[in-house]
Each structure stands twice: as C-alpha cells, then as structure tokens.
C-alpha cells in the first residue's frame, strides 16, 4: 500500500477498498470460516502478502510496517467488512514480538517471516506439573552437547502442542544456579522424534491443550532467545505481550470460543427473558446488572484503545498488561454468566433433544470462560504483579 504519511483517514479509505476487493464473501458466515475451503486459503495468502498478519512489524520481517493507529484501522475495517485476520496464534501474540524485540538479527530473519505469514503453529512450553504460578521452579533439563542442546522433561497445559510445529520453551540450563538464574528460553522443533503430546480435555469438552513430553529432544545452538541463563527476563517480557494480546481478545469476546456468542448479551436477555409493557427487559434486577456489565465492558474497550494510542512509538506493553488481563477475564466471565442466566434452563444444555446448536454453544462458552482467570497467569498472580510492579507495594512475605 502507499505511504499515507500518518493520514489515518486516507489510509482507512485505501484499506476499505482493498478489503472490498480481496475478502471472499463466502467467508462472512461463521460456518464459512470454519470450513477449510479454497477461499479460506486464498484469504490467508492475501493477508500474508499484504503483511496484515503482523501489521506493525517491519516489512523486512513479513509485516506491513504500520503504526498502531493504522493497525487499529485495519482491524476496524476488517470488522466492518465482516472479515477477520486469518493469521494469529501464539506466534503473533507472544514469541513473535519477543523475537522482534530481543532476538538476534539471524533469529529475526529465520523465524519472523514464517510467523508473519502464519506458516507455523507455535506452542508455549512454560507450565510443568510442579511449576504453574511458581513458574521458576521448572525442571525441564537442557544440556549443552557441543553442537546442539539436548532437552528432557515434561510440560503441561501446552495449548495446541499436538498441532504445533515449534515450541518456545523455558528450560533449566544451570541446575546449580538460584532458581530464577538458571533458566533459558529455547525454541524447539516439535516435528522430531522424542516429542510426545497427550491431549487433555477441558471442562467444556474441547481438548485445547496437552501434556508434552521431551525425551532426548534436540534444539539448535543458536535457538536460545536472549542470554543463556537469562531466560527469566525473556519469559516475563513474553508474558507482557501475551497478557496484552489476551486482553484485546477478551475485550472482543473472542478468547477460547470464537464466535461462540454471536448476539450481544442484551439480545440474549431480550430473547429469553422478554420485555415488559414499556419495552424494557422484564427482569429489573437482571436489567440493572446487565447495564452495569455493558458500562464496564465499554469502559474496558475504551481503556484498551486509549492505552494503544498512548503507547509511545510501538514501545509495547508494560506490567500494566496485568491490569488489563485481570479486568478482561472478569468482564468475559461476567458476560458468560449473564448470558446463561438470561437463558434460564436453556442455558444448561450439553447434548440431546430440545436444544439448538446456539444454546449448547453458550453452555460450553460459559464453561470455557472459567479458564479465562487461569490461562496466561491466574488472576491472583496478575494482581500480585500489579501490587508489586505497578503500584510498588511491599511484598507481604
Ligand atoms: C485454557 C488454558 C490454557 C493454557 N495454556 C498454556 C500453555 O499454552 N502453556 C503453558 O505453559 N501453560 C498453559 N496454561 C497453564 C496456566 O498458565 C497455569 O494453569 C497457570 O499459570 C496456573 O498454574 P497452575 O494451574 O499450576 O495453578 P497453581 O499455580 O497451582 O495455582 C492454584 C491456585 O493458587 C493460586 N496461587 C498460586 N500462587 C499464588 C500466589 N503466590 N499468590 C496468590 N495466589 C496464588 C492461583 O492463583 C490459583 O488460583 C494454560 C491454562 C489454561 C487453563
């Protein structure tokens, strides 16, 4: 696209014209998006070629070199056109921005263009059976074998590990050092012998994550991100990117259950609770709580937009991402609660007669929302970050 020299409205007109010309109309429906059609493939290729998979990344790494304001225009215009960004996942959300900021020039050149084009699925090897919130207790062993790293250990709750091509993984490279000081962040090719994944079922019936086992798995010597034994700093920075992006997903009502709630929350209430003689929602108590939720959601979205505008020159998120992650999880969970409450007995379906797919989807979305305050760091842990790193309060210990 042409360089608009900061004229966002001129850029908007161009983006709109591009979308009108390039977004296949067959993908406007949820069903259309779910099918692996030729149109879906074409759309992915077009977005990748345009650099809009990672719109703010430099062009040399597969992005479009857009400002944050322009990237927001792309997202807004996609929503207006009924389109969506087909390139995402943990590559774009978490490891991509981390490599862009902290990787070597060689690491950037090797990994970022593939991520920006959505060519590989990435997973996150942080949690272990004995290391969740207390992440620095992780034990997965990584030994220097001269021309490669050798990795042995187990991860858990690894989202999409069974589908992943690559894993960004926290490993222990110095078992003798203090626990925060012997950790490194290494990139592991998941398509090699010795990698085993066993899907685990989530409460809503999906299997989005896995137990992941590494037995004599290899990693390239130059696939350690950041300094050797300096992985804790990398891990924390990556979590800021992740929490920032999770907040945006939660604000859009998308995390974990894309398009699960196609109606606005008040439309569910209108449909299932009904209206009184004056055209208001018939249940005054639900009406009050629904209005409170809508106000909170609106304030959250405006705060996200303001934070994006105020972020100086693509400097990226800070520890304040924990505020947004905490608030976003609460608002998403309130929304799911209000929807099933409004649906009454219809909101309790799992399978069988008498429920259409829409109602079943809401029950499952409500169950899925329980994970919002756990994934990406639990709400308690995010509150601890806010207390210590944003407010500067003393550690209670
Ligand atoms: C849907 C989903 C997807 C996930 N995907 C991934 C993934 O891709 N990769 C990955 O590595 N992990 C993933 N996780 C794991 C997630 O990061 C952990 O579940 C989370 O960090 C909590 O760790 P834990 O489950 O071991 O709970 P614990 O750490 O055992 O915590 C149990 C409870 O104690 C509380 N608690 C613990 N420590 C403190 C403290 N210091 N102060 C106050 N309260 C505390 C917690 O808030 C929580 O309520 C995923 C989890 C979910 C639910």
CSV table of N, CA and C in Angstrom, one decimal, residues 182-304:
chain,number,residue,atom,x,y,z
A,182,UNK,N,18.9,-19.9,36.5
A,182,UNK,CA,19.4,-21.0,35.7
A,182,UNK,C,18.5,-21.4,34.6
A,183,UNK,N,17.6,-20.4,34.1
A,183,UNK,CA,16.6,-20.7,33.1
A,183,UNK,C,17.0,-20.1,31.8
A,184,UNK,N,16.7,-20.8,30.7
A,184,UNK,CA,16.8,-20.2,29.4
A,184,UNK,C,15.6,-20.4,28.6
A,185,UNK,N,15.4,-19.6,27.5
A,185,UNK,CA,14.2,-19.7,26.6
A,185,UNK,C,14.8,-20.3,25.3
A,186,UNK,N,14.3,-21.5,25.0
A,186,UNK,CA,14.8,-22.2,23.8
A,186,UNK,C,13.7,-22.5,22.8
A,187,UNK,N,14.0,-22.4,21.5
A,187,UNK,CA,13.0,-22.8,20.5
A,187,UNK,C,13.2,-24.2,20.1
A,188,UNK,N,12.1,-25.0,20.2
A,188,UNK,CA,12.2,-26.5,19.9
A,188,UNK,C,11.3,-26.8,18.7
A,189,UNK,N,11.9,-27.5,17.8
A,189,UNK,CA,11.2,-28.1,16.6
A,189,UNK,C,10.3,-29.2,17.1
A,190,UNK,N,9.0,-29.1,17.0
A,190,UNK,CA,8.1,-30.1,17.6
A,190,UNK,C,7.9,-31.3,16.7
A,191,UNK,N,8.4,-31.2,15.4
A,191,UNK,CA,8.3,-32.3,14.5
A,191,UNK,C,9.5,-33.2,14.5
A,192,UNK,N,10.0,-33.7,15.6
A,192,UNK,CA,11.2,-34.5,15.7
A,192,UNK,C,10.9,-35.7,16.6
A,193,UNK,N,11.6,-36.8,16.5
A,193,UNK,CA,11.5,-37.9,17.4
A,193,UNK,C,11.7,-37.4,18.8
A,194,UNK,N,11.0,-38.0,19.8
A,194,UNK,CA,11.2,-37.7,21.2
A,194,UNK,C,10.2,-36.7,21.7
A,195,UNK,N,9.4,-36.1,20.8
A,195,UNK,CA,8.4,-35.2,21.3
A,195,UNK,C,7.1,-36.0,21.3
A,196,UNK,N,6.4,-36.0,22.5
A,196,UNK,CA,5.1,-36.7,22.6
A,196,UNK,C,4.1,-35.8,23.2
A,197,UNK,N,2.9,-35.8,22.6
A,197,UNK,CA,1.9,-34.9,23.2
A,197,UNK,C,0.6,-35.8,23.5
A,198,UNK,N,0.0,-35.5,24.6
A,198,UNK,CA,-1.2,-36.2,25.0
A,198,UNK,C,-2.3,-35.2,25.3
A,199,UNK,N,-3.3,-35.0,24.5
A,199,UNK,CA,-4.3,-34.0,24.7
A,199,UNK,C,-5.1,-34.3,26.1
A,200,UNK,N,-5.4,-33.2,26.7
A,200,UNK,CA,-6.2,-33.2,28.0
A,200,UNK,C,-7.5,-32.5,27.7
A,201,UNK,N,-8.6,-33.0,28.3
A,201,UNK,CA,-9.9,-32.4,28.0
A,201,UNK,C,-10.2,-31.3,29.0
A,202,UNK,N,-10.7,-30.2,28.4
A,202,UNK,CA,-11.1,-29.1,29.2
A,202,UNK,C,-12.6,-29.3,29.6
A,203,UNK,N,-13.1,-28.5,30.6
A,203,UNK,CA,-14.4,-28.7,31.2
A,203,UNK,C,-15.5,-28.6,30.2
A,204,UNK,N,-15.3,-27.8,29.1
A,204,UNK,CA,-16.3,-27.6,28.1
A,204,UNK,C,-16.3,-28.7,27.0
A,205,UNK,N,-15.5,-29.7,27.2
A,205,UNK,CA,-15.5,-30.9,26.2
A,205,UNK,C,-14.4,-30.8,25.1
A,206,UNK,N,-13.8,-29.6,24.9
A,206,UNK,CA,-12.7,-29.4,24.0
A,206,UNK,C,-11.4,-30.0,24.5
A,207,UNK,N,-10.5,-30.3,23.6
A,207,UNK,CA,-9.1,-30.6,24.1
A,207,UNK,C,-8.1,-29.6,23.6
A,208,UNK,N,-8.1,-28.4,24.1
A,208,UNK,CA,-7.2,-27.4,23.6
A,208,UNK,C,-5.8,-27.5,24.0
A,209,UNK,N,-5.5,-28.3,25.0
A,209,UNK,CA,-4.1,-28.4,25.5
A,209,UNK,C,-3.7,-29.8,25.8
A,210,UNK,N,-2.4,-29.9,26.1
A,210,UNK,CA,-1.8,-31.3,26.2
A,210,UNK,C,-0.8,-31.4,27.3
A,211,UNK,N,-0.5,-32.6,27.7
A,211,UNK,CA,0.8,-32.9,28.4
A,211,UNK,C,1.8,-33.1,27.3
A,212,UNK,N,3.0,-32.6,27.5
A,212,UNK,CA,4.0,-32.6,26.4
A,212,UNK,C,5.3,-33.2,27.1
A,213,UNK,N,5.8,-34.2,26.4
A,213,UNK,CA,7.0,-34.9,26.9
A,213,UNK,C,8.1,-34.8,25.9
A,214,UNK,N,9.3,-34.4,26.5
A,214,UNK,CA,10.5,-34.3,25.7
A,214,UNK,C,11.5,-35.3,26.1
A,215,UNK,N,11.9,-36.3,25.2
A,215,UNK,CA,12.9,-37.3,25.6
A,215,UNK,C,14.0,-37.2,24.6
A,216,UNK,N,15.2,-36.8,25.0
A,216,UNK,CA,16.4,-36.6,24.2
A,216,UNK,C,16.0,-35.8,22.9
A,217,UNK,N,15.3,-34.7,23.1
A,217,UNK,CA,15.0,-33.8,22.0
A,217,UNK,C,16.1,-32.8,21.8
A,218,UNK,N,16.3,-32.5,20.5
A,218,UNK,CA,17.4,-31.6,20.1
A,218,UNK,C,16.9,-30.1,19.8
A,219,UNK,N,17.7,-29.1,20.1
A,219,UNK,CA,17.5,-27.8,19.7
A,219,UNK,C,18.8,-27.2,19.1
A,220,UNK,N,18.7,-26.3,18.2
A,220,UNK,CA,19.9,-25.7,17.5
A,220,UNK,C,20.6,-24.8,18.5
A,221,UNK,N,21.9,-24.7,18.5
A,221,UNK,CA,22.6,-23.9,19.4
A,221,UNK,C,22.2,-22.5,19.4
A,222,UNK,N,21.9,-22.0,18.2
A,222,UNK,CA,21.5,-20.5,18.1
A,222,UNK,C,20.0,-20.3,18.2
A,223,UNK,N,19.3,-21.3,18.8
A,223,UNK,CA,17.9,-21.0,19.1
A,223,UNK,C,17.6,-20.8,20.5
A,224,UNK,N,18.5,-20.3,21.3
A,224,UNK,CA,18.3,-19.7,22.6
A,224,UNK,C,18.0,-18.2,22.4
A,225,UNK,N,16.8,-17.8,22.9
A,225,UNK,CA,16.4,-16.4,22.8
A,225,UNK,C,16.9,-15.6,24.0
A,226,UNK,N,17.7,-14.6,23.8
A,226,UNK,CA,18.3,-13.8,24.9
A,226,UNK,C,19.5,-14.6,25.4
A,227,UNK,N,20.1,-14.0,26.5
A,227,UNK,CA,21.3,-14.7,27.1
A,227,UNK,C,21.1,-16.0,27.7
A,228,UNK,N,22.1,-16.9,27.6
A,228,UNK,CA,22.0,-18.2,28.3
A,228,UNK,C,21.8,-17.9,29.8
A,229,UNK,N,20.9,-18.6,30.4
A,229,UNK,CA,20.6,-18.5,31.8
A,229,UNK,C,19.9,-17.1,32.1
A,230,UNK,N,19.6,-16.4,31.1
A,230,UNK,CA,18.9,-15.1,31.2
A,230,UNK,C,17.4,-15.2,30.8
A,231,UNK,N,16.9,-16.5,30.8
A,231,UNK,CA,15.6,-16.7,30.3
A,231,UNK,C,14.4,-16.2,31.1
A,232,UNK,N,14.7,-15.9,32.4
A,232,UNK,CA,13.6,-15.4,33.2
A,232,UNK,C,13.1,-14.0,32.8
A,233,UNK,N,14.1,-13.2,32.4
A,233,UNK,CA,13.7,-11.8,31.8
A,233,UNK,C,13.0,-12.0,30.5
A,234,UNK,N,13.4,-12.9,29.7
A,234,UNK,CA,12.7,-13.1,28.4
A,234,UNK,C,11.3,-13.6,28.7
A,235,UNK,N,11.2,-14.5,29.7
A,235,UNK,CA,9.9,-15.1,30.0
A,235,UNK,C,8.9,-14.1,30.5
A,236,UNK,N,9.4,-13.1,31.3
A,236,UNK,CA,8.5,-12.1,31.8
A,236,UNK,C,8.0,-11.1,30.7
A,237,UNK,N,9.0,-10.8,29.8
A,237,UNK,CA,8.6,-9.9,28.7
A,237,UNK,C,7.6,-10.5,27.8
A,238,UNK,N,7.8,-11.8,27.5
A,238,UNK,CA,6.9,-12.5,26.7
A,238,UNK,C,5.5,-12.5,27.3
A,239,UNK,N,5.4,-12.7,28.6
A,239,UNK,CA,4.1,-12.7,29.3
A,239,UNK,C,3.4,-11.3,29.2
A,240,UNK,N,4.2,-10.3,29.1
A,240,UNK,CA,3.6,-8.9,28.9
A,240,UNK,C,2.9,-8.9,27.6
A,241,UNK,N,3.6,-9.3,26.5
A,241,UNK,CA,3.0,-9.4,25.2
A,241,UNK,C,1.7,-10.2,25.2
A,242,UNK,N,1.9,-11.4,25.8
A,242,UNK,CA,0.8,-12.4,25.8
A,242,UNK,C,-0.4,-11.8,26.6
A,243,UNK,N,-0.2,-11.2,27.7
A,243,UNK,CA,-1.3,-10.7,28.5
A,243,UNK,C,-2.0,-9.5,27.8
A,244,UNK,N,-1.2,-8.7,27.1
A,244,UNK,CA,-1.7,-7.6,26.3
A,244,UNK,C,-2.7,-8.1,25.3
A,245,UNK,N,-2.2,-9.1,24.5
A,245,UNK,CA,-3.0,-9.7,23.4
A,245,UNK,C,-4.2,-10.4,24.0
A,246,UNK,N,-4.1,-11.1,25.1
A,246,UNK,CA,-5.2,-11.8,25.7
A,246,UNK,C,-6.3,-10.8,26.1
A,247,UNK,N,-5.9,-9.7,26.6
A,247,UNK,CA,-6.8,-8.6,27.0
A,247,UNK,C,-7.6,-8.1,25.8
A,248,UNK,N,-6.9,-8.0,24.7
A,248,UNK,CA,-7.6,-7.5,23.4
A,248,UNK,C,-8.6,-8.6,23.0
A,249,UNK,N,-8.2,-9.9,23.1
A,249,UNK,CA,-9.1,-11.0,22.7
A,249,UNK,C,-10.3,-11.0,23.7
A,250,UNK,N,-10.1,-10.8,24.9
A,250,UNK,CA,-11.2,-10.8,25.9
A,250,UNK,C,-12.1,-9.7,25.7
A,251,UNK,N,-11.6,-8.5,25.4
A,251,UNK,CA,-12.4,-7.3,25.1
A,251,UNK,C,-13.3,-7.6,23.9
A,252,UNK,N,-12.8,-8.3,22.9
A,252,UNK,CA,-13.6,-8.6,21.7
A,252,UNK,C,-14.5,-9.8,22.0
A,253,UNK,N,-14.4,-10.4,23.2
A,253,UNK,CA,-15.3,-11.6,23.5
A,253,UNK,C,-14.8,-12.8,22.7
A,254,UNK,N,-13.6,-12.9,22.3
A,254,UNK,CA,-13.1,-13.9,21.4
A,254,UNK,C,-12.3,-15.1,22.0
A,255,UNK,N,-11.8,-14.9,23.2
A,255,UNK,CA,-10.8,-15.8,23.7
A,255,UNK,C,-11.4,-17.2,24.0
A,256,UNK,N,-10.8,-18.2,23.3
A,256,UNK,CA,-11.2,-19.6,23.6
A,256,UNK,C,-12.4,-20.0,22.9
A,257,UNK,N,-13.3,-19.1,22.5
A,257,UNK,CA,-14.6,-19.5,21.9
A,257,UNK,C,-15.0,-18.5,20.8
A,258,UNK,N,-14.2,-18.5,19.7
A,258,UNK,CA,-14.5,-17.6,18.7
A,258,UNK,C,-15.9,-17.7,18.2
A,259,UNK,N,-16.6,-16.6,18.1
A,259,UNK,CA,-17.9,-16.5,17.5
A,259,UNK,C,-18.9,-17.4,18.3
A,260,UNK,N,-18.6,-17.7,19.6
A,260,UNK,CA,-19.5,-18.5,20.4
A,260,UNK,C,-20.7,-17.8,20.8
A,261,UNK,N,-20.6,-16.5,20.9
A,261,UNK,CA,-21.8,-15.7,21.3
A,261,UNK,C,-22.0,-14.6,20.2
A,262,UNK,N,-22.7,-15.0,19.1
A,262,UNK,CA,-22.9,-14.1,18.0
A,262,UNK,C,-23.8,-12.9,18.4
A,263,UNK,N,-24.6,-13.1,19.4
A,263,UNK,CA,-25.5,-12.0,19.8
A,263,UNK,C,-24.9,-11.2,20.9
A,264,UNK,N,-25.4,-9.9,21.0
A,264,UNK,CA,-24.9,-9.1,22.1
A,264,UNK,C,-25.7,-9.7,23.4
A,265,UNK,N,-25.1,-9.4,24.5
A,265,UNK,CA,-25.6,-10.0,25.8
A,265,UNK,C,-27.1,-9.6,26.0
A,266,UNK,N,-27.4,-8.3,25.6
A,266,UNK,CA,-28.8,-7.8,25.8
A,266,UNK,C,-29.8,-8.5,24.9
A,267,UNK,N,-29.3,-9.0,23.7
A,267,UNK,CA,-30.2,-9.7,22.8
A,267,UNK,C,-30.5,-11.1,23.3
A,268,UNK,N,-29.6,-11.7,24.0
A,268,UNK,CA,-30.0,-13.0,24.7
A,268,UNK,C,-31.0,-12.7,25.7
A,269,UNK,N,-30.8,-11.6,26.5
A,269,UNK,CA,-31.8,-11.3,27.6
A,269,UNK,C,-33.2,-11.0,26.9
A,270,UNK,N,-33.2,-10.2,25.9
A,270,UNK,CA,-34.5,-9.9,25.2
A,270,UNK,C,-35.2,-11.2,24.7
A,271,UNK,N,-34.4,-12.1,24.1
A,271,UNK,CA,-34.9,-13.3,23.5
A,271,UNK,C,-35.5,-14.2,24.6
A,272,UNK,N,-34.8,-14.4,25.7
A,272,UNK,CA,-35.1,-15.4,26.6
A,272,UNK,C,-35.9,-14.9,27.8
A,273,UNK,N,-35.7,-13.7,28.2
A,273,UNK,CA,-36.4,-13.1,29.4
A,273,UNK,C,-37.7,-12.4,28.9
A,274,UNK,N,-37.6,-11.7,27.8
A,274,UNK,CA,-38.8,-11.0,27.3
A,274,UNK,C,-38.8,-9.5,27.8
A,275,UNK,N,-39.8,-8.8,27.3
A,275,UNK,CA,-39.9,-7.3,27.6
A,275,UNK,C,-41.1,-7.0,28.4
A,276,UNK,N,-41.1,-6.0,29.2
A,276,UNK,CA,-42.3,-5.6,29.9
A,276,UNK,C,-43.2,-4.7,29.0
A,277,UNK,N,-44.3,-4.1,29.6
A,277,UNK,CA,-45.2,-3.3,28.8
A,277,UNK,C,-44.5,-2.1,28.2
A,278,UNK,N,-43.5,-1.6,28.9
A,278,UNK,CA,-42.8,-0.4,28.4
A,278,UNK,C,-41.6,-0.7,27.5
A,279,UNK,N,-41.5,-1.9,27.1
A,279,UNK,CA,-40.4,-2.3,26.2
A,279,UNK,C,-39.1,-2.5,26.8
A,280,UNK,N,-39.1,-2.5,28.2
A,280,UNK,CA,-37.8,-2.8,28.9
A,280,UNK,C,-37.7,-4.2,29.2
A,281,UNK,N,-36.5,-4.7,29.5
A,281,UNK,CA,-36.2,-6.0,29.9
A,281,UNK,C,-37.1,-6.4,31.1
A,282,UNK,N,-37.8,-7.5,31.1
A,282,UNK,CA,-38.9,-7.8,32.1
A,282,UNK,C,-38.3,-8.0,33.5
A,283,UNK,N,-37.1,-8.4,33.6
A,283,UNK,CA,-36.5,-8.7,35.0
A,283,UNK,C,-35.6,-7.5,35.4
A,284,UNK,N,-36.1,-6.6,36.3
A,284,UNK,CA,-35.4,-5.4,36.6
A,284,UNK,C,-34.0,-5.6,37.3
A,285,UNK,N,-33.9,-6.7,38.0
A,285,UNK,CA,-32.6,-7.0,38.7
A,285,UNK,C,-31.6,-7.4,37.6
A,286,UNK,N,-32.0,-8.2,36.7
A,286,UNK,CA,-31.1,-8.6,35.6
A,286,UNK,C,-30.7,-7.4,34.7
A,287,UNK,N,-31.8,-6.5,34.5
A,287,UNK,CA,-31.6,-5.3,33.7
A,287,UNK,C,-30.5,-4.4,34.3
A,288,UNK,N,-30.5,-4.3,35.6
A,288,UNK,CA,-29.6,-3.4,36.3
A,288,UNK,C,-28.1,-4.0,36.1
A,289,UNK,N,-28.0,-5.3,36.4
A,289,UNK,CA,-26.7,-6.0,36.3
A,289,UNK,C,-26.2,-6.0,34.9
A,290,UNK,N,-27.1,-6.1,33.9
A,290,UNK,CA,-26.7,-6.1,32.5
A,290,UNK,C,-26.2,-4.7,32.1
A,291,UNK,N,-26.8,-3.7,32.6
A,291,UNK,CA,-26.4,-2.3,32.2
A,291,UNK,C,-25.0,-2.1,32.9
A,292,UNK,N,-24.8,-2.5,34.1
A,292,UNK,CA,-23.5,-2.4,34.8
A,292,UNK,C,-22.4,-3.1,34.0
A,293,UNK,N,-22.8,-4.3,33.5
A,293,UNK,CA,-21.8,-5.0,32.7
A,293,UNK,C,-21.5,-4.3,31.4
A,294,UNK,N,-22.5,-3.8,30.8
A,294,UNK,CA,-22.3,-3.1,29.5
A,294,UNK,C,-21.4,-1.9,29.7
A,295,UNK,N,-21.6,-1.2,30.8
A,295,UNK,CA,-20.8,0.0,31.1
A,295,UNK,C,-19.3,-0.4,31.3
A,296,UNK,N,-19.2,-1.4,32.1
A,296,UNK,CA,-17.8,-1.9,32.4
A,296,UNK,C,-17.1,-2.3,31.2
A,297,UNK,N,-17.8,-3.1,30.3
A,297,UNK,CA,-17.2,-3.6,29.1
A,297,UNK,C,-16.8,-2.4,28.2
A,298,UNK,N,-17.7,-1.4,28.1
A,298,UNK,CA,-17.4,-0.2,27.2
A,298,UNK,C,-16.2,0.5,27.8
A,299,UNK,N,-16.2,0.7,29.1
A,299,UNK,CA,-15.0,1.4,29.7
A,299,UNK,C,-13.7,0.6,29.4
A,300,UNK,N,-13.8,-0.7,29.5
A,300,UNK,CA,-12.7,-1.6,29.3
A,300,UNK,C,-12.1,-1.4,27.8
A,301,UNK,N,-13.1,-1.4,26.9
A,301,UNK,CA,-12.7,-1.3,25.5
A,301,UNK,C,-12.1,0.1,25.2
A,302,UNK,N,-12.7,1.1,25.8
A,302,UNK,CA,-12.1,2.5,25.6
A,302,UNK,C,-10.7,2.6,26.3
A,303,UNK,N,-10.5,1.9,27.4
A,303,UNK,CA,-9.2,2.0,28.1
A,303,UNK,C,-8.2,1.2,27.2
A,304,UNK,N,-8.6,0.1,26.6
A,304,UNK,CA,-7.6,-0.6,25.7
A,304,UNK,C,-7.2,0.3,24.6
